[in-house]
Structures are given as structure tokens and as C-alpha cells.
Short mmCIF file of C-alpha atoms and ligand atoms in Angstrom, two decimals:
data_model
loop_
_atom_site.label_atom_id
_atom_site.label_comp_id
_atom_site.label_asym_id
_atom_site.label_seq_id
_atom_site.Cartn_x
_atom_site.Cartn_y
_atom_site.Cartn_z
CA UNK A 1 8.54 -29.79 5.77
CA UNK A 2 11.81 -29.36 4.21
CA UNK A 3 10.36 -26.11 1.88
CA UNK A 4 11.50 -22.73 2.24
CA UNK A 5 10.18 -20.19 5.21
CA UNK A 6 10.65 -16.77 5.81
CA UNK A 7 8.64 -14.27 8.41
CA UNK A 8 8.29 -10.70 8.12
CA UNK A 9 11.05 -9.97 11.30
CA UNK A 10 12.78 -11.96 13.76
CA UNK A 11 12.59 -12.24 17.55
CA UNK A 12 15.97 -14.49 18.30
CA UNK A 13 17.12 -17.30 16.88
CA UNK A 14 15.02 -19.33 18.67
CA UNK A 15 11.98 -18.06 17.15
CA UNK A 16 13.30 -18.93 13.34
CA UNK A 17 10.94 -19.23 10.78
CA UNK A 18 11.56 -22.78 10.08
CA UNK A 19 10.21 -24.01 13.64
CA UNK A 20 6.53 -23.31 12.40
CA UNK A 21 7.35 -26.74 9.85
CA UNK A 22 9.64 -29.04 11.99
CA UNK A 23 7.27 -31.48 12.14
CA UNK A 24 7.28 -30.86 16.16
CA UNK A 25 3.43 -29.59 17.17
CA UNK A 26 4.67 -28.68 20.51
CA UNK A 27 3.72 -24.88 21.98
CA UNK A 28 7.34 -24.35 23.93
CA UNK A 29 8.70 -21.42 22.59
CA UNK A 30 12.09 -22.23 24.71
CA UNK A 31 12.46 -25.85 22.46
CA UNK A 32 13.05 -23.91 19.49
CA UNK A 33 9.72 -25.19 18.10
CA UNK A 34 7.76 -22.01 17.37
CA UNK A 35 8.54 -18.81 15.59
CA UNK A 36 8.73 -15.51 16.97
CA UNK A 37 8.67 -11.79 15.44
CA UNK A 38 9.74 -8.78 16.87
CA UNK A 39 7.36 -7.45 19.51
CA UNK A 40 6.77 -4.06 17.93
CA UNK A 41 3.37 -2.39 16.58
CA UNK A 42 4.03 -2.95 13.28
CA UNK A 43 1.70 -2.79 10.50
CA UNK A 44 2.09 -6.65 9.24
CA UNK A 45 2.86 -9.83 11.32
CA UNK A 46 3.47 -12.96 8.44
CA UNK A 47 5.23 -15.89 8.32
CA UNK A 48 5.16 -18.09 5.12
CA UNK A 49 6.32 -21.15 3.23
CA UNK A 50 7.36 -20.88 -0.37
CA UNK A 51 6.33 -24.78 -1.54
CA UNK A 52 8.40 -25.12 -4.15
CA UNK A 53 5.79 -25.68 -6.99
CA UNK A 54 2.02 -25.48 -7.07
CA UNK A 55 -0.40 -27.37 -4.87
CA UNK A 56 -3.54 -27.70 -3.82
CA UNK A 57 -4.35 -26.47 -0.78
CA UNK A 58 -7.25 -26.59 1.15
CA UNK A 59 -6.76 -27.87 5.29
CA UNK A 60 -4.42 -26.29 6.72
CA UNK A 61 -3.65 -26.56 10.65
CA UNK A 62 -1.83 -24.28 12.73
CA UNK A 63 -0.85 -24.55 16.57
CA UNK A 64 -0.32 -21.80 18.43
CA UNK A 65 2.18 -21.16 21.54
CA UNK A 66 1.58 -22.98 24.98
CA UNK A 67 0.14 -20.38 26.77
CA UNK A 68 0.11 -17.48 24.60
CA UNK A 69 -2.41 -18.77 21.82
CA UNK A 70 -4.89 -16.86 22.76
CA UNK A 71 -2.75 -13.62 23.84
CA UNK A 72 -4.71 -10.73 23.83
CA UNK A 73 -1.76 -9.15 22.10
CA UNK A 74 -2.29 -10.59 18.72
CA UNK A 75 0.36 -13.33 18.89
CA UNK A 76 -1.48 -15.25 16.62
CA UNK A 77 -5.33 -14.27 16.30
CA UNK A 78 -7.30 -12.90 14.38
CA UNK A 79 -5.35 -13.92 11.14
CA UNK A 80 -5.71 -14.61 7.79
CA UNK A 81 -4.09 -17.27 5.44
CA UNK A 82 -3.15 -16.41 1.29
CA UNK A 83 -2.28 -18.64 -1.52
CA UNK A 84 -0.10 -16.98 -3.79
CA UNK A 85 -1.75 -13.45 -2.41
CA UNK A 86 -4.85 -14.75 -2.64
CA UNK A 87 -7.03 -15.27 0.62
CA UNK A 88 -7.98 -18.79 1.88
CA UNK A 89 -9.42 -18.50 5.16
CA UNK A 90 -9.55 -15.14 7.35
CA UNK A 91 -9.95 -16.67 11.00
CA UNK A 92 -11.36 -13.76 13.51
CA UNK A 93 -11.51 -15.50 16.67
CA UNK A 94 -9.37 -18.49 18.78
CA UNK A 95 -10.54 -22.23 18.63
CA UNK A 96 -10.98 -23.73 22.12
CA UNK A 97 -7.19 -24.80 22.37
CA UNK A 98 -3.87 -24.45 20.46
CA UNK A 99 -4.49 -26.40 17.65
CA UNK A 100 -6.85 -25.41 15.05
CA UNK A 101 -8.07 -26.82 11.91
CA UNK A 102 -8.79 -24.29 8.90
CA UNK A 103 -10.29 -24.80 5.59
CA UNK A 104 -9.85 -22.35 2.09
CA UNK A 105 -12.97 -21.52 0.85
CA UNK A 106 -12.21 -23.59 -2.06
CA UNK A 107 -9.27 -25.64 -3.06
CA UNK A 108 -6.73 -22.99 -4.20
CA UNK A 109 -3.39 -23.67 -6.38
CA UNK A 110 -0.63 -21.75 -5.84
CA UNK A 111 3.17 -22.23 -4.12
CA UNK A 112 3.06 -19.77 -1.50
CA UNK A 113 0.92 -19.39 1.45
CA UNK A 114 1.12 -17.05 4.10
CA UNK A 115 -0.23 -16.63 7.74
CA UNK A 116 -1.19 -12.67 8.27
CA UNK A 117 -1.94 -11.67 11.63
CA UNK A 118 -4.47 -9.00 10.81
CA UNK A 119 -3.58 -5.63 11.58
CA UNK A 120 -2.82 -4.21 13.85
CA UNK A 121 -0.78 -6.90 14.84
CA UNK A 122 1.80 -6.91 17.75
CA UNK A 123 3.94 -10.27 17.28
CA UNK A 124 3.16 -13.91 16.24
CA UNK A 125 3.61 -16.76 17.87
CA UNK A 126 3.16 -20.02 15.50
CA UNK A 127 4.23 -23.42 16.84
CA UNK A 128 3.22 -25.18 13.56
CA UNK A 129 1.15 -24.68 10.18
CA UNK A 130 0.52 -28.18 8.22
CA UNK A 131 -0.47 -28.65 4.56
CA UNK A 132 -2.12 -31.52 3.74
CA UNK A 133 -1.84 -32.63 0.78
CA UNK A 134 -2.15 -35.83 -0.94
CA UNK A 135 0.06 -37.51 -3.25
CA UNK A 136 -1.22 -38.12 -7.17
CA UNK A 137 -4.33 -40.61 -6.99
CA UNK A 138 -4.86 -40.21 -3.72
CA UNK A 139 -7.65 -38.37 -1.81
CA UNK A 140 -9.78 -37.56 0.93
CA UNK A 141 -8.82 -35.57 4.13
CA UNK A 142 -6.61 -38.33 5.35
CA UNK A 143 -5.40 -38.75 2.13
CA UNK A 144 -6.21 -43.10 2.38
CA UNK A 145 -8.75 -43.03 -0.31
CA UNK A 146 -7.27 -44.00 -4.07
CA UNK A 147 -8.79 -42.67 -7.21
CA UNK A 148 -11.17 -44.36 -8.99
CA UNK A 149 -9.63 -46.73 -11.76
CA UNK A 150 -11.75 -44.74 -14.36
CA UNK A 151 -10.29 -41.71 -13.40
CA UNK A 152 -6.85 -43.43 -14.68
CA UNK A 153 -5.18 -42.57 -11.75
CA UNK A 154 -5.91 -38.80 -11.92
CA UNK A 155 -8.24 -37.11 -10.04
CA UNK A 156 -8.95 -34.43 -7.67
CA UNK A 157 -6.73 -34.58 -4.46
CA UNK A 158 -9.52 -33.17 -2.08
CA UNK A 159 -12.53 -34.45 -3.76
CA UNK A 160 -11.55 -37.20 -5.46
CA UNK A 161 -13.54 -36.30 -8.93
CA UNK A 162 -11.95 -37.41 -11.87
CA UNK A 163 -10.15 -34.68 -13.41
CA UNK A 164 -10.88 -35.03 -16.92
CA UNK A 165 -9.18 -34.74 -20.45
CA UNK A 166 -10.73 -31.72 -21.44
CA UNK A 167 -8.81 -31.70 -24.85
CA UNK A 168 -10.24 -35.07 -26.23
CA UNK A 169 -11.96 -34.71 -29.47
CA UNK A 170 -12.25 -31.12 -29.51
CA UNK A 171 -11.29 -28.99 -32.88
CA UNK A 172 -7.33 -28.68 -33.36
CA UNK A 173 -5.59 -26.81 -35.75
CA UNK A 174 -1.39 -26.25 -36.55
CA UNK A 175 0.29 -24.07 -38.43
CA UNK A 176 0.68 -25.99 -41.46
CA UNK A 177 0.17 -30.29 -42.30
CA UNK A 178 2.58 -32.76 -43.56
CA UNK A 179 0.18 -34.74 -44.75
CA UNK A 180 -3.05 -36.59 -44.28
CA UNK A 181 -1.35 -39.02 -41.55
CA UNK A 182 -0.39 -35.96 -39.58
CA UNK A 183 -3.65 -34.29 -39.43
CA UNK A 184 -3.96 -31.36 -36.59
CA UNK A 185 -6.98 -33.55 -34.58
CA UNK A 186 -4.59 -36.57 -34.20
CA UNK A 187 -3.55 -35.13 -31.07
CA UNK A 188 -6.64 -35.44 -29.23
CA UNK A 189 -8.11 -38.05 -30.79
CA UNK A 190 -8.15 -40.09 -26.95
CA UNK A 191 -5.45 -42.40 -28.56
CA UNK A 192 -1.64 -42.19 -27.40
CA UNK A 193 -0.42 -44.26 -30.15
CA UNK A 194 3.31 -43.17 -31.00
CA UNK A 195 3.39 -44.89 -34.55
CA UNK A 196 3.15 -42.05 -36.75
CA UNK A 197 2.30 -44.39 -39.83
CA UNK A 198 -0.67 -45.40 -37.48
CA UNK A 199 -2.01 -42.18 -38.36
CA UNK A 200 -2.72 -40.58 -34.61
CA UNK A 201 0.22 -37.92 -34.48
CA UNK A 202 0.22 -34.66 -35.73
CA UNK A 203 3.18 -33.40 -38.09
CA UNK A 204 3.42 -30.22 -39.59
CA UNK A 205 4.97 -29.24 -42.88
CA UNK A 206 8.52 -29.09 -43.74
CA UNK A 207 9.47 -25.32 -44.52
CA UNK A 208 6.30 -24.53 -44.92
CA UNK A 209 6.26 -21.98 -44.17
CA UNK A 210 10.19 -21.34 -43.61
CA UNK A 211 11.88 -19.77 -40.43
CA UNK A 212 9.13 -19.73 -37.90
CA UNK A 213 8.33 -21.75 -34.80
CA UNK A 214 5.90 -24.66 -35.45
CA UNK A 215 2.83 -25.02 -32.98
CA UNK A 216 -0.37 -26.74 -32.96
CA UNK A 217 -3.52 -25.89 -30.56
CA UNK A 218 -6.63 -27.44 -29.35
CA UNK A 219 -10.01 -25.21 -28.95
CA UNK A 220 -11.51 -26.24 -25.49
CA UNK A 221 -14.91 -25.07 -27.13
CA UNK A 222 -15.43 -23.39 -23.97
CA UNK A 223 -12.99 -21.48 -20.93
CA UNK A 224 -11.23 -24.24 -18.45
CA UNK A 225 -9.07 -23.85 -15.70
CA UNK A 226 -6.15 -25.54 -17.09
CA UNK A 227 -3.35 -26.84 -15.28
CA UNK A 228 -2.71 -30.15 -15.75
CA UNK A 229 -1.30 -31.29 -18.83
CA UNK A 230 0.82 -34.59 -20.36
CA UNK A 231 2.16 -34.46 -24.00
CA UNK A 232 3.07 -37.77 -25.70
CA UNK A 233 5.76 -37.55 -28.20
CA UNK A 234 6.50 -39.91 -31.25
CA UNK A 235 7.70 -43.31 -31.52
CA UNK A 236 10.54 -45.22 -33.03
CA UNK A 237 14.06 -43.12 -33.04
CA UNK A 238 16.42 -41.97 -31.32
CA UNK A 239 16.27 -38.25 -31.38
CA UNK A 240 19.25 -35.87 -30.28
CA UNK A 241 18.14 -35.18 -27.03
CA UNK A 242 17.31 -38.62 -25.83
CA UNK A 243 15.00 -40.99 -27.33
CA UNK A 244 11.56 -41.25 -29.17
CA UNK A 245 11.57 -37.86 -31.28
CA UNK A 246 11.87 -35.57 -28.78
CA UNK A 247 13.55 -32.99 -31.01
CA UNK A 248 10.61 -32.51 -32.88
CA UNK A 249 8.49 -31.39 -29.50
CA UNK A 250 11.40 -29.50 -27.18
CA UNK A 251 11.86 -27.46 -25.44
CA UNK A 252 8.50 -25.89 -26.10
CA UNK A 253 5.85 -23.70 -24.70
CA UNK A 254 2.25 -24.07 -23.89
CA UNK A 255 0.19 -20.45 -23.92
CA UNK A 256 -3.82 -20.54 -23.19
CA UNK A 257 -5.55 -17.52 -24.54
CA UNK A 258 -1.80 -16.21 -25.21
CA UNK A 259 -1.30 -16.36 -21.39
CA UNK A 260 1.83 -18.53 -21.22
CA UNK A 261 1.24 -21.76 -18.88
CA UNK A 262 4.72 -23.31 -18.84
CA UNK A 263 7.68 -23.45 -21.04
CA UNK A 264 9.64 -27.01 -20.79
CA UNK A 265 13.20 -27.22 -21.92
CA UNK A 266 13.38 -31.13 -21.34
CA UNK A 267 12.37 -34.32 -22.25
CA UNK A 268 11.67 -37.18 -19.40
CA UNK A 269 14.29 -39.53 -19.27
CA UNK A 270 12.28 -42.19 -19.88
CA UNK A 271 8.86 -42.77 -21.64
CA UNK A 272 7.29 -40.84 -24.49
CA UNK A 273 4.80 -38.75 -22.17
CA UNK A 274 5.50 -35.98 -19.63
CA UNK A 275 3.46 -34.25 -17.73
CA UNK A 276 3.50 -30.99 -16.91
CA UNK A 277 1.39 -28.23 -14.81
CA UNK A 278 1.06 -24.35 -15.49
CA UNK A 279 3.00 -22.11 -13.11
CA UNK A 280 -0.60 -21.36 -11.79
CA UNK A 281 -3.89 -22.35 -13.02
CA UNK A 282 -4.70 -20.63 -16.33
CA UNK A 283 -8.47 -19.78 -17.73
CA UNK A 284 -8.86 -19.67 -20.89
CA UNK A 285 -10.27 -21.76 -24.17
CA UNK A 286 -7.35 -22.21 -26.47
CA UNK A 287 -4.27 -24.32 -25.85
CA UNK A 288 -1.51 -24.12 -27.87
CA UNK A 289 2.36 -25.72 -28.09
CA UNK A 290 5.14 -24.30 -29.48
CA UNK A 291 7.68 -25.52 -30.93
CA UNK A 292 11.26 -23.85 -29.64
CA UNK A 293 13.54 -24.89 -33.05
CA UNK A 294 12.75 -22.43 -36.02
CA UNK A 295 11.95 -24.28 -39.00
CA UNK A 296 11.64 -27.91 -37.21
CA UNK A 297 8.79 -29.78 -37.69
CA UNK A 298 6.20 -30.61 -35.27
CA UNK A 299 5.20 -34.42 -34.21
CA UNK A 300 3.29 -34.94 -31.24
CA UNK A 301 0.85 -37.98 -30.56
CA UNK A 302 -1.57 -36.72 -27.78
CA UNK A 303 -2.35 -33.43 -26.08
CA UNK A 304 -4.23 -34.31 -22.85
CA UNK A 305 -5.43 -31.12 -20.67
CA UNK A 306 -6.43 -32.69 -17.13
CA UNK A 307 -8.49 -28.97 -16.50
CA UNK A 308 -11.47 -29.59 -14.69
CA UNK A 309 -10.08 -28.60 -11.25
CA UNK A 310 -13.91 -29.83 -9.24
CA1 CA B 1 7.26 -26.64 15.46
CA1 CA B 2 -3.26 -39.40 -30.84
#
């Protein structure tokens, strides 16, 4: 609720495409609770909700309209549900009543999904489509089960498996090293420690060389689905752009395999870590951060990649 909907053509105002997400389940058309397209033979029926970021989605539920779910005219079935273009679920036949539970064949990430009625499709009648999805370290199809305390509070939202830091301990490199304290592997070494003379943060050479952007990468050793990730920046100043020494770490850009995941301009408000997520889940074996300040030096503490999605 609350996101942005759209459908591919519009009966009346009654039948506007946010009706299918007002929270109301009921099937009366005439209580502006359902959408409705134009009644014409057209070649695609839809009706969508852009999420506003990626989730993971995997139950969906949709009701149909009180007397009409089951139309012969294709007001609702058979359809078929995408994620970001991608299919979920095609559904061929009606459930016993208006309500019907659907699962993706796997958990899929992505920010839009889309109800097709399959062609040829007349109209569509949808009452309401719910996304369940729980919040972080929560799980389970009722979303009441927490995640284990050894997953630290992360872990898959359907399954509940810990979703891992793929990063730790694997072979780093950077583009150049200030010295021994600020060795490449520092960053996923498993410690978060933001004391640079502690000797677990990476810094890179000053002009050395000069003019370029600074990065530093971690080889997975093997390809991940990455999507999850939290940086930790350094300790012990205040920087320009807020505190710790965020300067030397934004804005920057994460790439895997060259593919870029996410570029962030800011620094969190408050705390040394952020965590961020790719625009869509990205395979690949290397990670690497960039730097966005040409000839600034990079110091960053810990790299963790939370990328094993199952
Ligand atoms: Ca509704
Ligand atoms: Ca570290």
C-alpha cells in the first residue's frame, strides 16, 4: 500500500488502479475497491505496482471481483504475474473462490510486478493483489518468526537462512597501499574495527598514482548473487560531509564483474556503516568500490557482501 500503480487503460474512475492496494479485499466494483480496464479485445490486460525499491517477492494474493472472478471473459484468469519483466507465477485456471494465494517459482528481487491477463484478454477485474513481505530479521509466511541470533540479524526473509558475508577473508586487492596498516585484505578481515592504527582498514596511497579515482575490490573466489552489502568507514574525525571519514569513502560506486550495483552519494547520518543493496541482484565474482574524489585516498574498515540469496 501507499506505492505507485498504473494499469494498461482505464474503465472509469471507479475502476482506478490504486483500488487493487487499498488495503480493502472486498469484490464490489461499485465501492471503488477494484480496478477496471477498458472492455475492448486488446492485446494486453496489466495492472502493476512500481515498489519503490527492490524486494523479495514470493506470495502474492490477489482477489478477484464479486461475481465476475471467474468471468468467462477474461476479467481476471488465466494470468500471469512478472518481477521486473521477469515471470513469477503464470496461473491458467480460477481457485475455488475470489481469493487466491500464488507463489513465484522462487523468491525473485525486483521493484515492479505486474498482473498480465494472458492474451487474448478482454478486461480485468482485480479487487486486490498483496505482497508479503517481511521486515529485516524477520521470516516465515506470516512473517512472526525472527532470525536466528547467528545470522546477526540478517537472513533470508522467506526462508529464514542466514544470508552470509560472502566477502570475509577472501583475496582483496586496491589500487595502490599506504602502508602496511592499510593493507587491501583489512577490509574483509570479519573485523569492523574503525581505528585505523588498529591495523583493520584499508588506505591507499597518496598520489600514487596521481589524478585517478581510488578503489579497492574483493575476489568472491567464485560467482554470487550479490545484493546486499554494508561498508564501514573509518574512525575518529570529523570529515566534511559529516562525521567519521566519510570523505575518504563518498559518494562512491560498487561494480561486480564491471556491472555497476549501486552508486551512493551519501553518508548515514549516524554510525560508521551503511548498508546498501544493488538496483537488482548482480552475478558476478569481483566486487569493487570506487572512490568518487580524483586523487583522494581510500579508507574503509569492512566490506561485507550479504550474497547468498537461499
Ligand atoms: Ca481493493
Ligand atoms: Ca576490517
Amino acid at each position: 500500500m501507499g506505492k505507485k500503480y498504473s494499469q494498461s487503460s482505464n474503465y472509469s474512475n471507479q475502476g482506478r488502479s490504486s483500488n487493487a492496494a487499498n488495503g480493502n479485499t472486498s469484490g464490489l466494483y461499485d465501492a471503488n475497491n477494484c480496478i477496471h480496464t477498458v472492455p475492448v479485445q486488446q492485446r494486453t490486460h496489466w495492472w502493476q505496482v512500481d515498489l519503490g525499491g527492490t524486494f523479495p517477492v514470493y506470495n502474492i494474493t490477489v482477489w478477484g471481483r464479486a461475481n465476475y472472478w471467474n468471468n468467462p471473459y477474461s476479467r481476471l484468469y488465466p494470468f500471469t504475474i512478472t518481477v521486473d519483466g521477469q515471470t513469477c507465477v503464470s496461473v491458467t485456471s480460477a481457485a475455488g473462490n475470489r481469493k487466491n494465494s500464488v507463489t513465484c517459482s522462487s523468491v525473485m528481487y525486483g521493484r515492479v510486478v505486474r498482473l498480465n491477463v494472458a492474451t487474448p484478454g478482454r478486461m480485468l477485474n482485480l479487487c486486490e493483489l498483496q505482497i508479503l513481505v517481511c521486515k529485516e530479521g524477520f521470516y516465515g509466511l506470516d512473517c512472526s518468526t525472527s532470525c536466528d541470533t547467528n545470522c546477526d540479524g540478517r537472513c533470508n526473509r522467506i526462508t529464514g537462512h542466514c544470508t552470509q558475508n560472502v566477502a570475509k577473508g577472501k583475496t582483496c586487492r586496491q589500487i595502490s597501499t599506504y602502508s602496511n596498516k592499510g593493507a587491501a585484505s583489512h577490509a574483509a578481515d570479519g573485523n569492523t574495527e574503525g581505528d585505523f592504527f588498529k591495523g583493520s582498514c584499508i588506505h591507499t596511497a597518496e598520489n600514487d598514482p596521481p589524478g585517478v579515482n581510488h578503489w579497492w575490490e574483493v575476489d568472491l573466489g567464485g560467482t554470487y548473487p550479490v545484493h546486499d552489502i554494508t561498508v564501514w568507514a573509518r574512525d575518529g574525525r570529523t570529515s566534511q560531509i559529516g562525521t567519521y571519514w566519510n570523505d575518504h569513502l563518498y559518494p562512491f560506486t560498487i561494480t561486480v564483474d564491471n556491472k555497476t550495483c549501486v552508486r551512493m552519494v551519501s553518508a548515514p547520518s549516524t554510525g560508521r556503516s551503511k548498508s546498501v543493496t544493488c538496483s537488482s541482484v548482480v552475478y558476478g565474482r569481483v566486487v569493487r568500490l570506487t572512490l568518487e574524489r580524483t586523487g583522494q585516498t581510500l579508507n574503509l574498515c569492512e566490506f561485507q557482501v550479504f550474497g547468498k540469496l537461499l
